[in-house]
XYZ file of C-alpha atoms in Angstrom:
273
model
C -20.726 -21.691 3.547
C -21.562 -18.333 4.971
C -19.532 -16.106 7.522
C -20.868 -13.378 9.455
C -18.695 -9.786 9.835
C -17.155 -9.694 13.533
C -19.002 -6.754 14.505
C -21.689 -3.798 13.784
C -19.838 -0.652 12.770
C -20.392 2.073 15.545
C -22.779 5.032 15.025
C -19.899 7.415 14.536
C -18.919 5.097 11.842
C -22.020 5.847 10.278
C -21.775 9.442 9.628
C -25.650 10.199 8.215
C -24.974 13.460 7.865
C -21.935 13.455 5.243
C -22.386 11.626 1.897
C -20.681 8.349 1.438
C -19.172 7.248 -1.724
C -21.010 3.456 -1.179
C -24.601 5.331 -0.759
C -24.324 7.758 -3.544
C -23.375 4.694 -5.571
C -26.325 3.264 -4.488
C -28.203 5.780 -4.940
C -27.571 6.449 -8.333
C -27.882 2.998 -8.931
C -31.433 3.116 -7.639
C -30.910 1.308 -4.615
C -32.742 2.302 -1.355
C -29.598 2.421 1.516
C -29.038 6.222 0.924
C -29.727 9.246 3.591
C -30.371 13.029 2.533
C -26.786 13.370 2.126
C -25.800 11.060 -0.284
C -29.076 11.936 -2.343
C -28.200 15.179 -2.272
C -24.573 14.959 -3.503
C -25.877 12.557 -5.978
C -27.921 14.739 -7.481
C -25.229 17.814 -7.729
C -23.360 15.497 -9.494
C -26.368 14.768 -12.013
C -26.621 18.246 -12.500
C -23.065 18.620 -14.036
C -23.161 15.070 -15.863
C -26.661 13.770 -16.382
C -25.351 10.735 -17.591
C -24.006 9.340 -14.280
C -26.778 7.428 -13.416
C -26.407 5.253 -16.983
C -22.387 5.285 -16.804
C -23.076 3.933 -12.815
C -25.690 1.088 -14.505
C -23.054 0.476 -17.326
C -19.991 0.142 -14.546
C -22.338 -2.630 -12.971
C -23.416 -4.288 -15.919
C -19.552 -4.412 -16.969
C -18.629 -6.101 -13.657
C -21.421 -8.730 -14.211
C -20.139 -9.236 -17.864
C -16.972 -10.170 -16.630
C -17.556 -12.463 -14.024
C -19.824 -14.346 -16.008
C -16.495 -14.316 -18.738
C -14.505 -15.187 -16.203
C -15.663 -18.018 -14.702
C -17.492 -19.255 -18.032
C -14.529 -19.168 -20.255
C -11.674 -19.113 -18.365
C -12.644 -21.324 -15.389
C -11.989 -19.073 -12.606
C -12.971 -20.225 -9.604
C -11.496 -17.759 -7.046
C -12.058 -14.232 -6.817
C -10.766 -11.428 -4.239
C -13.198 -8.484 -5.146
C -11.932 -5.065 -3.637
C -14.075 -2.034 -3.189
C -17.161 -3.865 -3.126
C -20.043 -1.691 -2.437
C -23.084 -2.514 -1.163
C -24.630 -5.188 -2.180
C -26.496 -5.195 -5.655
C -28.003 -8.506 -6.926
C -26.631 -10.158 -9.383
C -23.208 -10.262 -7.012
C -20.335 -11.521 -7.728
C -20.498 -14.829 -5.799
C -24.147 -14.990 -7.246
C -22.712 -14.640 -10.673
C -19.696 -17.366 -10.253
C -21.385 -19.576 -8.329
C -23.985 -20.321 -10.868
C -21.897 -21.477 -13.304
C -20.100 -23.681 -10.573
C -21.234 -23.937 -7.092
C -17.448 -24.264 -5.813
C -16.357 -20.962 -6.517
C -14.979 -18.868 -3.466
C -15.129 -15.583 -3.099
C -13.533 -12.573 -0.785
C -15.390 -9.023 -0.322
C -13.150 -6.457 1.022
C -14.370 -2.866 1.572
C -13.717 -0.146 4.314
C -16.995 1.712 3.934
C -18.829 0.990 7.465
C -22.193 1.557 5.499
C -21.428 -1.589 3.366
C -20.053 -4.106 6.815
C -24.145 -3.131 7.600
C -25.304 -5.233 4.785
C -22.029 -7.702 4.031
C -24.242 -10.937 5.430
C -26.126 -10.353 1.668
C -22.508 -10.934 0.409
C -22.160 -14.003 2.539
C -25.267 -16.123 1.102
C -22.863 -18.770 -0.238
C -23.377 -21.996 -2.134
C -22.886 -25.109 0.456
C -20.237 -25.747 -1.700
C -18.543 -22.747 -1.865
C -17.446 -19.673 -0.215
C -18.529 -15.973 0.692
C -16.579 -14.060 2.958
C -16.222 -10.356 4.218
C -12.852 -8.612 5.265
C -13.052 -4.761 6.658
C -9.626 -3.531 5.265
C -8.488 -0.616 2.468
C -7.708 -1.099 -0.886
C -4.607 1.465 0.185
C -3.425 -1.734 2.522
C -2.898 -4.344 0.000
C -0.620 -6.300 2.490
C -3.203 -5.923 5.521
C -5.949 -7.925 2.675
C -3.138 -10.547 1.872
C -1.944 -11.053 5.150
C -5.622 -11.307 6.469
C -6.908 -15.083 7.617
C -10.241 -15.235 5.364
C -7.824 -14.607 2.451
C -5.556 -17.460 4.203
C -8.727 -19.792 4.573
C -10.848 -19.420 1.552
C -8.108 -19.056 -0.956
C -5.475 -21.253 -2.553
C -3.029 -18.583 -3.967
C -0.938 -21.474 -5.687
C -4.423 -21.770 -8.195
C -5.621 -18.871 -10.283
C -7.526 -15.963 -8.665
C -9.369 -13.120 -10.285
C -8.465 -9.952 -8.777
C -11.450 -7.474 -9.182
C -10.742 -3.791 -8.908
C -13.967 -2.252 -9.802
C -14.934 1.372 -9.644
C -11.946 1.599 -7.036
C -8.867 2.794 -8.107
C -10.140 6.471 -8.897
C -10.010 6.944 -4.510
C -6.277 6.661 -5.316
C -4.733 9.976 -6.592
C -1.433 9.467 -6.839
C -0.260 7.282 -9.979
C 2.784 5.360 -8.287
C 0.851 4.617 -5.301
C -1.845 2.561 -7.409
C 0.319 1.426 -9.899
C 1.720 -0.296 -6.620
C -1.654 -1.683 -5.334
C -2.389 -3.039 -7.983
C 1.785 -4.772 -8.485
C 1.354 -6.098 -5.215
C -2.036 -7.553 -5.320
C -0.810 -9.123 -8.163
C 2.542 -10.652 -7.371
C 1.828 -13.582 -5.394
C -1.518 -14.570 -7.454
C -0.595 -17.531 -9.396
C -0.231 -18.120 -13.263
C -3.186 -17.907 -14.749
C -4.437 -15.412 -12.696
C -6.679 -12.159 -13.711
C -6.898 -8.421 -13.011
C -10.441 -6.736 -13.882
C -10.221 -3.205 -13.393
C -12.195 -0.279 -14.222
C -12.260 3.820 -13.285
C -13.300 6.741 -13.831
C -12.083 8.198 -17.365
C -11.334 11.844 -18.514
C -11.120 10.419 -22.008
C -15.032 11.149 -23.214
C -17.054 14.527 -22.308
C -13.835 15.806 -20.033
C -16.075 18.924 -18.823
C -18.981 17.087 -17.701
C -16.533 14.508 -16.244
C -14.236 17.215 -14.727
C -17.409 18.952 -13.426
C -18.694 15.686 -11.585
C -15.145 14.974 -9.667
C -15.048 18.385 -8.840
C -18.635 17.921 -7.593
C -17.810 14.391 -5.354
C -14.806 16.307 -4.014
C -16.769 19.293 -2.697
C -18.636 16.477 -0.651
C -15.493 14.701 0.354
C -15.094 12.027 -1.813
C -12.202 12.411 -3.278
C -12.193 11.232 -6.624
C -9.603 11.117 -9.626
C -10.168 10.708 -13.543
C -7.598 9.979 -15.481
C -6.926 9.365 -19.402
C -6.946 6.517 -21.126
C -3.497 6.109 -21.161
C -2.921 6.033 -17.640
C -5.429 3.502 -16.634
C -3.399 1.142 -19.243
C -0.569 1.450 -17.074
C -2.528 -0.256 -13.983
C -2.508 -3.280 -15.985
C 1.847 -3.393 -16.477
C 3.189 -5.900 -17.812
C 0.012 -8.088 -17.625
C -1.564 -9.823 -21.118
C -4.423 -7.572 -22.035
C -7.594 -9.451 -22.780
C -9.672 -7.977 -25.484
C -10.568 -5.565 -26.813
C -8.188 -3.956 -24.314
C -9.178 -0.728 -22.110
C -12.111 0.518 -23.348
C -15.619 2.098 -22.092
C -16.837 -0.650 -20.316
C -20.408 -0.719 -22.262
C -17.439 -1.656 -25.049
C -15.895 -4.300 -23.050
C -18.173 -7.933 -24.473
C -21.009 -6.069 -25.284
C -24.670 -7.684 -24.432
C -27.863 -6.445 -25.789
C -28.276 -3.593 -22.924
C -24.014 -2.369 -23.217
C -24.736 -2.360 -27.057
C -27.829 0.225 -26.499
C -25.868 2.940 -24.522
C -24.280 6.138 -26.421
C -20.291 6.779 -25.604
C -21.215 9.836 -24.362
C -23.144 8.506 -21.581
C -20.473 6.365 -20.519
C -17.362 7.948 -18.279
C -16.017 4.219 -16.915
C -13.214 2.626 -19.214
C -12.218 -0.993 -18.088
C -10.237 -3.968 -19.130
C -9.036 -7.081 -18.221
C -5.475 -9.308 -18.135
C -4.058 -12.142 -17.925
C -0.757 -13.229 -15.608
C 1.382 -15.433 -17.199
């Protein structure tokens, strides 16, 4: 069943004038809920990297590819994605929900832009769940503490935690190492973690160039080795193949047709036990 957000963000919410990490997503994406700003940091950023656009399709494509595994294979039914974004079909609930109508699922973003269009997120299966919370992935008990997650979720079954294109608005190591150890801890046996961000790992100019390019416009972004994003997962049971570009990660025909270099997202996902 659908639930509608509590309230329209306010017009100084919406800053037009200063590019948003949601729109620039979006835009690169080749969505159409963008302003001048948000083109035009997008395309600085294309400048320095032109292949953000297809490492932006490829970080989509990999969260598809893994909520399909997800609930397909492992018989998820509950998912807490964080960092949303606006909404791009296939979503997640989309996704899950086809392969079983009970699924339930929990958006949580901060980005006022994206609280806009959350009633897209909310088109729920009568049998399931969609729901929307307003909170920061820098707040992981505000999101655990909050009632939808009290409602719609049995934490005493398996839940997939999705951190998608997220964690790279988190600079310092401990602090997301923590987000992620607390997200985690009271998420049942059985759980997941899907995680991906940005990597310095392949082309580390170009990618160096293009964080140095988002932080200019204020959205402050971090790339880190492949080593490092390893450590998000702890002590967690890697899936396989293990962190990897995500066009790597259970390739389909259109991941299987993209170059490494065009590809700056690494990604994995675990198992709790």
């Amino acid at each position: 069943m659908p639930d509608t957000p509590d309230r329209e963000p306010s017009s100084a919410e919406l800053n037009t004038d200063v590019a948003h990490s949601a729109r620039v997503y979006d835009y690169l994406l080749g969505g159409k809920d963008h302003y001048a700003a948000d083109r035009a940091a997008a395309e600085e950023v294309v400048k320095v990297a032109p292949y953000m656009r297809t490492s932006v399709r490829a970080s989509r494509n990999f969260m598809v590819r893994v909520a399909r595994y997800l609930a397909a294979e492992r018989g998820i039914r509950q998912y807490l994605d964080i960092g949303t974004g606006l909404p791009t079909s296939p979503n997640l609930h989309e996704i899950v929900q086809a392969v079983d109508p009970t699924s339930r699922v929990i958006y949580v973003d901060n980005d006022p832009i994206v609280l806009v269009h959350a009633r897209a997120l909310l088109t729920s299966t009568p049998e399931g769940r969609s729901r929307y919370i307003e909170a920061d992935v820098g707040d992981p008990d505000a999101i655990l503490a909050s009632p939808e997650v009290d409602e719609t979720l049995n934490l005493k079954e398996p839940v997939a935690l999705c951190l998608i294109a997220v964690l790279h608005f988190i600079h310092d190591e401990d602090q997301a190492r923590g987000i992620v150890e607390q997200l985690m801890e009271p998420l049942a046996p059985g759980s997941f973690l899907a995680l991906s961000t940005i990597a310095s790992d392949s082309a580390p100019q170009q990618v160096r160039a293009a964080v140095a390019k988002y932080n200019s416009r204020g959205i402050n972004s971090k790339a880190r080795p492949k080593a490092d994003i390893e450590k998000l997962f702890g002590n967690l049971e890697m899936v396989e193949p293990g962190v990897v570009p995500v066009h790597h990660w259970h390739p389909d025909a259109e991941a299987r047709a993209i170059d490494d270099s065009q590809v700056s997202m690494y990604g994995g996902v675990a198992l709790k036990r």
